[in-house]
PDB file of C-alpha atoms in Angstrom:
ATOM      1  CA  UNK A   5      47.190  48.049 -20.081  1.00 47.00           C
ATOM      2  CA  UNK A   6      46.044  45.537 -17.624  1.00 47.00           C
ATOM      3  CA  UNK A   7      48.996  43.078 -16.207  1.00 47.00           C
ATOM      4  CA  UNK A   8      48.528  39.255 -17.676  1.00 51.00           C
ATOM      5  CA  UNK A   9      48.796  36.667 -15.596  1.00 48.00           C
ATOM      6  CA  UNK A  10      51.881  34.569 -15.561  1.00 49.00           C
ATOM      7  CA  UNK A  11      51.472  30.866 -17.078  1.00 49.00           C
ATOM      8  CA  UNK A  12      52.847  27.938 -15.352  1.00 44.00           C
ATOM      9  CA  UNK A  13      54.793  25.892 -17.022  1.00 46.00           C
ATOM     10  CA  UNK A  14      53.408  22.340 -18.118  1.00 46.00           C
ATOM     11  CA  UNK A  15      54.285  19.287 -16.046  1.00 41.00           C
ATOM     12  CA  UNK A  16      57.496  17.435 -16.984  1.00 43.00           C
ATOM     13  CA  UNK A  17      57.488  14.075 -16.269  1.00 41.00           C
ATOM     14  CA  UNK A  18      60.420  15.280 -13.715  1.00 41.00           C
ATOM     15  CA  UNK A  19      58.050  17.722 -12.460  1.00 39.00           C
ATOM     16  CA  UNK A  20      55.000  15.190 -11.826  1.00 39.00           C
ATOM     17  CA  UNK A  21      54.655  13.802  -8.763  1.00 37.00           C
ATOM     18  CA  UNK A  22      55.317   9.878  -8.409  1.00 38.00           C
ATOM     19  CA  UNK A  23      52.161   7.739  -7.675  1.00 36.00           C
ATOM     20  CA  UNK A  24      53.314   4.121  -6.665  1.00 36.00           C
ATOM     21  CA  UNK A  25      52.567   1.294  -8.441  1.00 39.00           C
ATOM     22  CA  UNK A  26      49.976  -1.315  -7.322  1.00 29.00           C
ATOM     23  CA  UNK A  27      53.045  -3.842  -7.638  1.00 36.00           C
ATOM     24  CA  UNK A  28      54.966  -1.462  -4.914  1.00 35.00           C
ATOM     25  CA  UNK A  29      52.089  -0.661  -2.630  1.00 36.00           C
ATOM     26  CA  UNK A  30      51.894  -4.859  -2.739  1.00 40.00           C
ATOM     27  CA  UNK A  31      55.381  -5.403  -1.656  1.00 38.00           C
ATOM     28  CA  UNK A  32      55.179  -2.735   1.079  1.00 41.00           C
ATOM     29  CA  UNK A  33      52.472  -3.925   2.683  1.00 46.00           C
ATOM     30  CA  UNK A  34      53.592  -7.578   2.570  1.00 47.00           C
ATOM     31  CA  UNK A  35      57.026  -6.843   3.862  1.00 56.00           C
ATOM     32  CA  UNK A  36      56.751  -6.728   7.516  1.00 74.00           C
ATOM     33  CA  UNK A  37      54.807 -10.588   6.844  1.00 81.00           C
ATOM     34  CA  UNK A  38      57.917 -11.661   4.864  1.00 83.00           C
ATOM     35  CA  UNK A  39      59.795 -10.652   7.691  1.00 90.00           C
ATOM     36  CA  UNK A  40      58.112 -12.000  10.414  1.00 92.00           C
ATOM     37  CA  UNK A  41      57.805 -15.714   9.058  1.00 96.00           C
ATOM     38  CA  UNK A  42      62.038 -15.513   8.174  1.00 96.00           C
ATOM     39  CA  UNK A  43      62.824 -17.681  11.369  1.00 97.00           C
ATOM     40  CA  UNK A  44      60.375 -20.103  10.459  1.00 97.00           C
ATOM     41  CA  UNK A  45      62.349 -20.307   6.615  1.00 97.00           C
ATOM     42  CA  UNK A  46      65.720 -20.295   8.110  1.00 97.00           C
ATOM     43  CA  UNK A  47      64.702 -23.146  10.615  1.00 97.00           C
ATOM     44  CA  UNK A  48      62.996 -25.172   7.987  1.00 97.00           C
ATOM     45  CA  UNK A  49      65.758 -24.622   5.859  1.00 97.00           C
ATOM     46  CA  UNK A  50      68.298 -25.629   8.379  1.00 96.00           C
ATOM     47  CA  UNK A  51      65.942 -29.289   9.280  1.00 96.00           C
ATOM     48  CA  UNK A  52      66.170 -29.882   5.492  1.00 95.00           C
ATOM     49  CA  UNK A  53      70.092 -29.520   5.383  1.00 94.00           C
ATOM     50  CA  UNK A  54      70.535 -31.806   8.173  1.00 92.00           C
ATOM     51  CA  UNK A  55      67.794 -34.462   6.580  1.00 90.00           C
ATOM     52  CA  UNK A  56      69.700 -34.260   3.320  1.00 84.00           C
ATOM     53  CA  UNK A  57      73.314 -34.835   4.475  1.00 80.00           C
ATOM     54  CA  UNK A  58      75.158 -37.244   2.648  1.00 40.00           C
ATOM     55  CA  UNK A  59      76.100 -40.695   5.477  1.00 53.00           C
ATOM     56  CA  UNK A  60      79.590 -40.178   4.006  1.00 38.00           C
ATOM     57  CA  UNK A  61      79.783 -36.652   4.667  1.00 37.00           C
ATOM     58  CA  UNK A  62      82.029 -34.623   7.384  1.00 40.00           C
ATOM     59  CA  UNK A  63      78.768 -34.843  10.026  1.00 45.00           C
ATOM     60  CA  UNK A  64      77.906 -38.101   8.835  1.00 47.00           C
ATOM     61  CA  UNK A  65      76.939 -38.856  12.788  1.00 45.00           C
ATOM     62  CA  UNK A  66      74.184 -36.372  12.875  1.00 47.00           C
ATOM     63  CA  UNK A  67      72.242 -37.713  10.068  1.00 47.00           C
ATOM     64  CA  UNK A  68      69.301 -39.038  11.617  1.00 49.00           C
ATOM     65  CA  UNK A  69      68.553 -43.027  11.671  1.00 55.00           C
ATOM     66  CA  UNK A  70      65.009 -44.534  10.482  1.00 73.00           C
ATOM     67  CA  UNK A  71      63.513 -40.826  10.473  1.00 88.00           C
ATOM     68  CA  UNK A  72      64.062 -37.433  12.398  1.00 93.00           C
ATOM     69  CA  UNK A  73      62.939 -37.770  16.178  1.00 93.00           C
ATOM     70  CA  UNK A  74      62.094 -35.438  18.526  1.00 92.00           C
ATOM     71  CA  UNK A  75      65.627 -35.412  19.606  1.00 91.00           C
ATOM     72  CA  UNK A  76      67.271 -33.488  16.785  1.00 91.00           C
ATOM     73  CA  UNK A  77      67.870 -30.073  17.435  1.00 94.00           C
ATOM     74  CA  UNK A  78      67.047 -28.701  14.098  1.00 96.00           C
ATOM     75  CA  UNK A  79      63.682 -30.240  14.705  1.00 96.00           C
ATOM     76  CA  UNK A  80      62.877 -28.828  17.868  1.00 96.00           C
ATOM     77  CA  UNK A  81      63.938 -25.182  16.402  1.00 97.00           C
ATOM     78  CA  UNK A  82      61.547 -25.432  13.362  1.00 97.00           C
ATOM     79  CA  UNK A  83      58.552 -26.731  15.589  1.00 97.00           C
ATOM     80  CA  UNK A  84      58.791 -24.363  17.130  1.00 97.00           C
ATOM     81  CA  UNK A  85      58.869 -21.395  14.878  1.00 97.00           C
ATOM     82  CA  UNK A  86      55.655 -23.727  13.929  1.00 98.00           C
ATOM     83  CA  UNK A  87      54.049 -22.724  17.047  1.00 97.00           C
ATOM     84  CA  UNK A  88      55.431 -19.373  17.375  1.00 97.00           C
ATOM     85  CA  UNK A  89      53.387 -18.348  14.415  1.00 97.00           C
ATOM     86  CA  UNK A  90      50.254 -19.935  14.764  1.00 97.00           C
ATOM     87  CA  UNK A  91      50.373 -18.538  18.359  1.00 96.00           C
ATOM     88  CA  UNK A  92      50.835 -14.973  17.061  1.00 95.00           C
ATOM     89  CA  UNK A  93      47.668 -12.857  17.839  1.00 94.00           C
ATOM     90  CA  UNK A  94      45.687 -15.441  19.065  1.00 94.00           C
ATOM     91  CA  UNK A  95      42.429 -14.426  21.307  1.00 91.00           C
ATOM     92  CA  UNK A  96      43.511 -16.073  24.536  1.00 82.00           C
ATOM     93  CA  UNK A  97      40.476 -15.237  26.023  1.00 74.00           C
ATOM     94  CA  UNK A  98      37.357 -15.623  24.049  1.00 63.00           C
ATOM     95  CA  UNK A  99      34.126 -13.370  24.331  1.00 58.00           C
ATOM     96  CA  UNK A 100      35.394 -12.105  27.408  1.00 61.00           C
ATOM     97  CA  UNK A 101      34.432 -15.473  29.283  1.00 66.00           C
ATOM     98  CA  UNK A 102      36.970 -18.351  29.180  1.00 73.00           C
ATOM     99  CA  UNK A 103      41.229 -18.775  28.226  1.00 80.00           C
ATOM    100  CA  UNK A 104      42.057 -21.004  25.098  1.00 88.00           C
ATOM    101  CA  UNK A 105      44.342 -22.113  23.447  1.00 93.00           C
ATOM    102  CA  UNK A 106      45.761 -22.168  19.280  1.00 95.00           C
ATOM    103  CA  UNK A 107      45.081 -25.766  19.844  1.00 96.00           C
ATOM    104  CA  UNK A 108      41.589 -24.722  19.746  1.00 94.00           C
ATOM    105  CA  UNK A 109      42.411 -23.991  15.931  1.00 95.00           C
ATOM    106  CA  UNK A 110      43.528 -27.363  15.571  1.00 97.00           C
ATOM    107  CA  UNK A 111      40.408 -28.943  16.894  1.00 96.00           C
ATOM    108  CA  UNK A 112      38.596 -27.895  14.048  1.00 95.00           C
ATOM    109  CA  UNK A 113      40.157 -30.674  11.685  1.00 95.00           C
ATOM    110  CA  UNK A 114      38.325 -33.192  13.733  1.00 94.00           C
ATOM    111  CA  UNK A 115      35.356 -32.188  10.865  1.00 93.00           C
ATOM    112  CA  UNK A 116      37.722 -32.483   7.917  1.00 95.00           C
ATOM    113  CA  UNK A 117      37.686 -36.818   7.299  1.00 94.00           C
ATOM    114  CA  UNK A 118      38.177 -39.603   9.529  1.00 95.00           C
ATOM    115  CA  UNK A 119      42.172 -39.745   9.492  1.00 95.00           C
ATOM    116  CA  UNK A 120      41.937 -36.000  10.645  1.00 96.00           C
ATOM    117  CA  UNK A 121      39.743 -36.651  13.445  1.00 96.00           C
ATOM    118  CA  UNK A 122      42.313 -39.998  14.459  1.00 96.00           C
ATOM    119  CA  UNK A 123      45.322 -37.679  14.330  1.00 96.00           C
ATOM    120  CA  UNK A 124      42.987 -35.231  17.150  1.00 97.00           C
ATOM    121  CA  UNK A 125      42.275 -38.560  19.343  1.00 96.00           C
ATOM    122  CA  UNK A 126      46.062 -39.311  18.963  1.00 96.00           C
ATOM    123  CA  UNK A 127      46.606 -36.220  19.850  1.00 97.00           C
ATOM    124  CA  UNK A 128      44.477 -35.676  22.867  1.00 96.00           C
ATOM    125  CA  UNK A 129      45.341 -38.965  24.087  1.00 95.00           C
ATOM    126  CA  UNK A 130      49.122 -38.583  24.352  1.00 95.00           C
ATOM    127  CA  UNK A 131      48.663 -34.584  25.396  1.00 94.00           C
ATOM    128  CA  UNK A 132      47.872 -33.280  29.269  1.00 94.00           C
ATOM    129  CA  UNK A 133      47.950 -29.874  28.286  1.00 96.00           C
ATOM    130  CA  UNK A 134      46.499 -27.592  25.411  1.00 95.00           C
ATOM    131  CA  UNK A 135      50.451 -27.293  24.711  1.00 96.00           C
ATOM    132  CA  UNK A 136      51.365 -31.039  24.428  1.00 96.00           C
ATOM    133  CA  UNK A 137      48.298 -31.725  22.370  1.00 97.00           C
ATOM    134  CA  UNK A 138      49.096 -28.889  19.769  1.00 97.00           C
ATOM    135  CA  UNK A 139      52.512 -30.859  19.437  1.00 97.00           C
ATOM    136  CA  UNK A 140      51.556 -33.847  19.492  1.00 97.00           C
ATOM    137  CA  UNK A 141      49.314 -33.242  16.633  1.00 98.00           C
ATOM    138  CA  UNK A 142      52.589 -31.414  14.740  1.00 98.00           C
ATOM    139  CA  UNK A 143      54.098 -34.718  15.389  1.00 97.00           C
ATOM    140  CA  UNK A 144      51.745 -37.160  14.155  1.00 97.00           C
ATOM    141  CA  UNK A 145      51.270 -34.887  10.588  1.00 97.00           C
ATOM    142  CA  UNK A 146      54.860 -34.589  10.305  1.00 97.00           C
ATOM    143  CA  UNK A 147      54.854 -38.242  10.439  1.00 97.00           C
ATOM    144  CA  UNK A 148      52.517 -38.560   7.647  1.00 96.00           C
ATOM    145  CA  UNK A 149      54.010 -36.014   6.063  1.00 96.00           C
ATOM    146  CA  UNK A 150      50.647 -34.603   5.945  1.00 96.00           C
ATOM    147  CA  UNK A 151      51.209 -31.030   7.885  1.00 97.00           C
ATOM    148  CA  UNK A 152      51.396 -28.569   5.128  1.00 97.00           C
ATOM    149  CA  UNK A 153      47.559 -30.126   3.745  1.00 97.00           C
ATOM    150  CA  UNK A 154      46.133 -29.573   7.034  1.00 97.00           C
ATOM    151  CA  UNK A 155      47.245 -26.299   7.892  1.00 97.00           C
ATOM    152  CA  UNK A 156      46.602 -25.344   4.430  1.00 96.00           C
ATOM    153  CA  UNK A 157      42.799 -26.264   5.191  1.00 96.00           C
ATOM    154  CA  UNK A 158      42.721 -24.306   8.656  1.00 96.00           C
ATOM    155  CA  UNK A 159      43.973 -21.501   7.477  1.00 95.00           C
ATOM    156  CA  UNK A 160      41.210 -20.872   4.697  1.00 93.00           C
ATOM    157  CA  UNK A 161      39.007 -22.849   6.241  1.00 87.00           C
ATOM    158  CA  UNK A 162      37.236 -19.328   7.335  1.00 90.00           C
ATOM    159  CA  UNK A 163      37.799 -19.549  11.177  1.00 92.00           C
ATOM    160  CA  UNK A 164      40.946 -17.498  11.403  1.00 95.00           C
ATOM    161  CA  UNK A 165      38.859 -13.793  11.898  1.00 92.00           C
ATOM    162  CA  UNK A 166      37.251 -15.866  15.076  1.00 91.00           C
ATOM    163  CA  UNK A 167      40.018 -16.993  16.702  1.00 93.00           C
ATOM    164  CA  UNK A 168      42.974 -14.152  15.684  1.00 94.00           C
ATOM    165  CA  UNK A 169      43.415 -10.355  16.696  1.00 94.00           C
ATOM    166  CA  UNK A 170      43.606  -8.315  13.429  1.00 95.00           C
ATOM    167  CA  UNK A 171      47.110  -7.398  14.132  1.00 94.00           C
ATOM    168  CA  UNK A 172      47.645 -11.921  13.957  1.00 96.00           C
ATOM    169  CA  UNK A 173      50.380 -12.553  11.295  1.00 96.00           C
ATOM    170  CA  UNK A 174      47.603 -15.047   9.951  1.00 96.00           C
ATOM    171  CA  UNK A 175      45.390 -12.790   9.634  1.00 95.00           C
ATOM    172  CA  UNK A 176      46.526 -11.612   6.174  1.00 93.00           C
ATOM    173  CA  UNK A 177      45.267 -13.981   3.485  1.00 94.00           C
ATOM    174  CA  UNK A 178      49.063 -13.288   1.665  1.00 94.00           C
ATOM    175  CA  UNK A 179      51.162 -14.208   5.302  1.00 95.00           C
ATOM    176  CA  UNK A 180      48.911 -17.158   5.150  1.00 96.00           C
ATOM    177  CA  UNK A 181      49.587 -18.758   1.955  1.00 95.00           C
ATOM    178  CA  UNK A 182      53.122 -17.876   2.322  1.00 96.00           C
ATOM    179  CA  UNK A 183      53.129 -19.904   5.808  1.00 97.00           C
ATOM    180  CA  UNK A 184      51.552 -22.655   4.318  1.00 97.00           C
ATOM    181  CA  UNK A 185      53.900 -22.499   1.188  1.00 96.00           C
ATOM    182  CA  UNK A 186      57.104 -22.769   3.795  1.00 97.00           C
ATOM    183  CA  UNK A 187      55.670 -25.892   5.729  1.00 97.00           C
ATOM    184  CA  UNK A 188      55.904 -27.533   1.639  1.00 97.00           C
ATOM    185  CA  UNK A 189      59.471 -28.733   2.104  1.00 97.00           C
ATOM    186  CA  UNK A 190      58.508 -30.678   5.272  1.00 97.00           C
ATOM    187  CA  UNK A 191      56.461 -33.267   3.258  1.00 96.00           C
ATOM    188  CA  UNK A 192      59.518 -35.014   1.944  1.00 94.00           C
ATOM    189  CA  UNK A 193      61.395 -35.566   4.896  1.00 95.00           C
ATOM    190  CA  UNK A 194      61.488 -38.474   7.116  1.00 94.00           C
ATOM    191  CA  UNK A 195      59.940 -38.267  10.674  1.00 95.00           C
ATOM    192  CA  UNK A 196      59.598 -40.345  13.344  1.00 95.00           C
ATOM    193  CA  UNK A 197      57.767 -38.241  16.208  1.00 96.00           C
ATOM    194  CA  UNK A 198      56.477 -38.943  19.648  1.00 95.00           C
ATOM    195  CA  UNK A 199      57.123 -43.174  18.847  1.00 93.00           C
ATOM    196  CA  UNK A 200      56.780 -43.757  22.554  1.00 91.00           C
ATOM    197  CA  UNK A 201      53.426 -41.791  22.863  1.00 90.00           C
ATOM    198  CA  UNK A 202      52.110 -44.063  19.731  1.00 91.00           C
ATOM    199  CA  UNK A 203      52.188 -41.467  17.336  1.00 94.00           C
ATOM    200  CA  UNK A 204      54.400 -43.129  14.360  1.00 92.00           C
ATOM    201  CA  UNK A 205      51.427 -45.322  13.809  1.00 84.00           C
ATOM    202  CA  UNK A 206      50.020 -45.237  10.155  1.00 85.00           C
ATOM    203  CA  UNK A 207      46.610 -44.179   9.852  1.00 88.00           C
ATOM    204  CA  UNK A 208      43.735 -47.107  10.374  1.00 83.00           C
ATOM    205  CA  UNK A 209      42.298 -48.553   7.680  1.00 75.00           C
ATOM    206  CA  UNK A 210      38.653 -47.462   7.263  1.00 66.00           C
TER     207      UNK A 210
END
C-alpha cells in the first residue's frame, strides 16, 4: 500500500511564533530618543531642586535671590543640555553653499507675533555671534517664562526636515514633543537672565 504522509502537528500557542505588539515596536523605536534627551531631564530636574529649596534649609545660601541668574551652576548645566539638543543633527552647511547656525531655527519666531520678534531684536542686539544670540534668546524666554511655548511652535512649526539631518534627535515627531514636554517645568521658575545685556525687561506694550 502506498506510504501516507506524516501530519504535522497543529500550532500550540507555545509553538507559534511571537509577533510584537504595536505597543512594543513603539517603545523600541522611541528608546534610543528617551535616552538621548535623559541629561536634559536630569539637568532640569536638578535647576528645579535648587529653585525649590526651602531659605531655612541646610543650603539655604545657594537659593537664588530675586530670580536664577546666569551665575548658578545648575542653570548653566540645563542651558546647555538646551543647546546640546537643538544642535543635534543640524545642517551646518546649507545647500552646499553657506555655514549656519541652530540659531537660524530660532529666527523663524520673528513671524510668530510682535513680542516674538522683540525677544529676536533683544536677542541680536546683545549677541556678536550666532552662539550668544541663540542664548541670549534662551535667556530672555526663560525670563518670561515663555520658552517651552516657543519651542513648542518651532518644533511643529514644519521647518525642522529643512534645517535637521534625518538622523537629528528632533527629527522624530515623538523626541519632539517629549523635548518640548521637559522644557514644561521651566515655566514656573524664577529667572533673571542676561540683566546687564537688558534682557530682564518685560515685553513692550503694543
Amino acid at each position: 500500500s502506498a506510504s501516507q504522509r506524516p501530519v504535522s502537528p497543529p500550532l500550540t500557542n507555545a509553538a507559534r511564533p511571537a509577533s510584537p505588539n504595536f505597543a512594543t515596536r513603539r517603545i523600541t523605536s522611541e528608546a534610543p530618543s528617551e535616552a538621548r534627551l535623559r541629561p536634559l531631564h536630569a539637568a532640569i530636574q536638578s535647576l528645579v531642586a535648587v529653585a525649590r529649596r526651602a531659605p531655612d534649609g541646610p543650603h539655604h545660601h545657594d537659593r537664588p535671590s530675586g530670580g536664577l541668574s546666569e551665575a548658578h551652576a545648575a542653570v548653566e548645566e540645563a542651558l546647555a543640555e538646551v543647546e546640546a539638543v537643538l544642535s543635534d543633527g543640524f545642517k551646518r552647511r546649507q545647500f552646499l553653499l553657506f555655514k549656519v547656525h541652530p540659531w537660524t531655527l530660532l529666527e523663524h519666531a520673528e513671524n510668530f507675533d510682535a513680542e516674538s520678534a522683540e525677544a529676536i531684536e533683544l536677542a541680536r542686539a546683545a549677541g556678536s555671534t550666532d552662539s550668544a544670540r541663540l542664548r541670549a534668546w534662551v535667556y530672555v524666554h526663560l525670563n518670561r517664562r515663555t520658552l517651552h511655548p516657543q519651542l513648542a511652535r518651532l518644533c511643529f512649526a514644519g521647518i525642522i526636515e529643512t534645517l535637521y539631518t534625518p538622523a537629528a534627535l528632533l527629527w522624530s515627531e515623538a523626541a519632539r514633543a517629549e523635548f518640548c514636554e521637559l522644557l514644561l517645568p521651566l515655566g514656573s521658575l524664577p529667572f533673571r537672565l542676561g540683566a546687564a545685556g537688558g534682557l530682564c525687561a518685560p515685553p513692550r506694550e503694543r
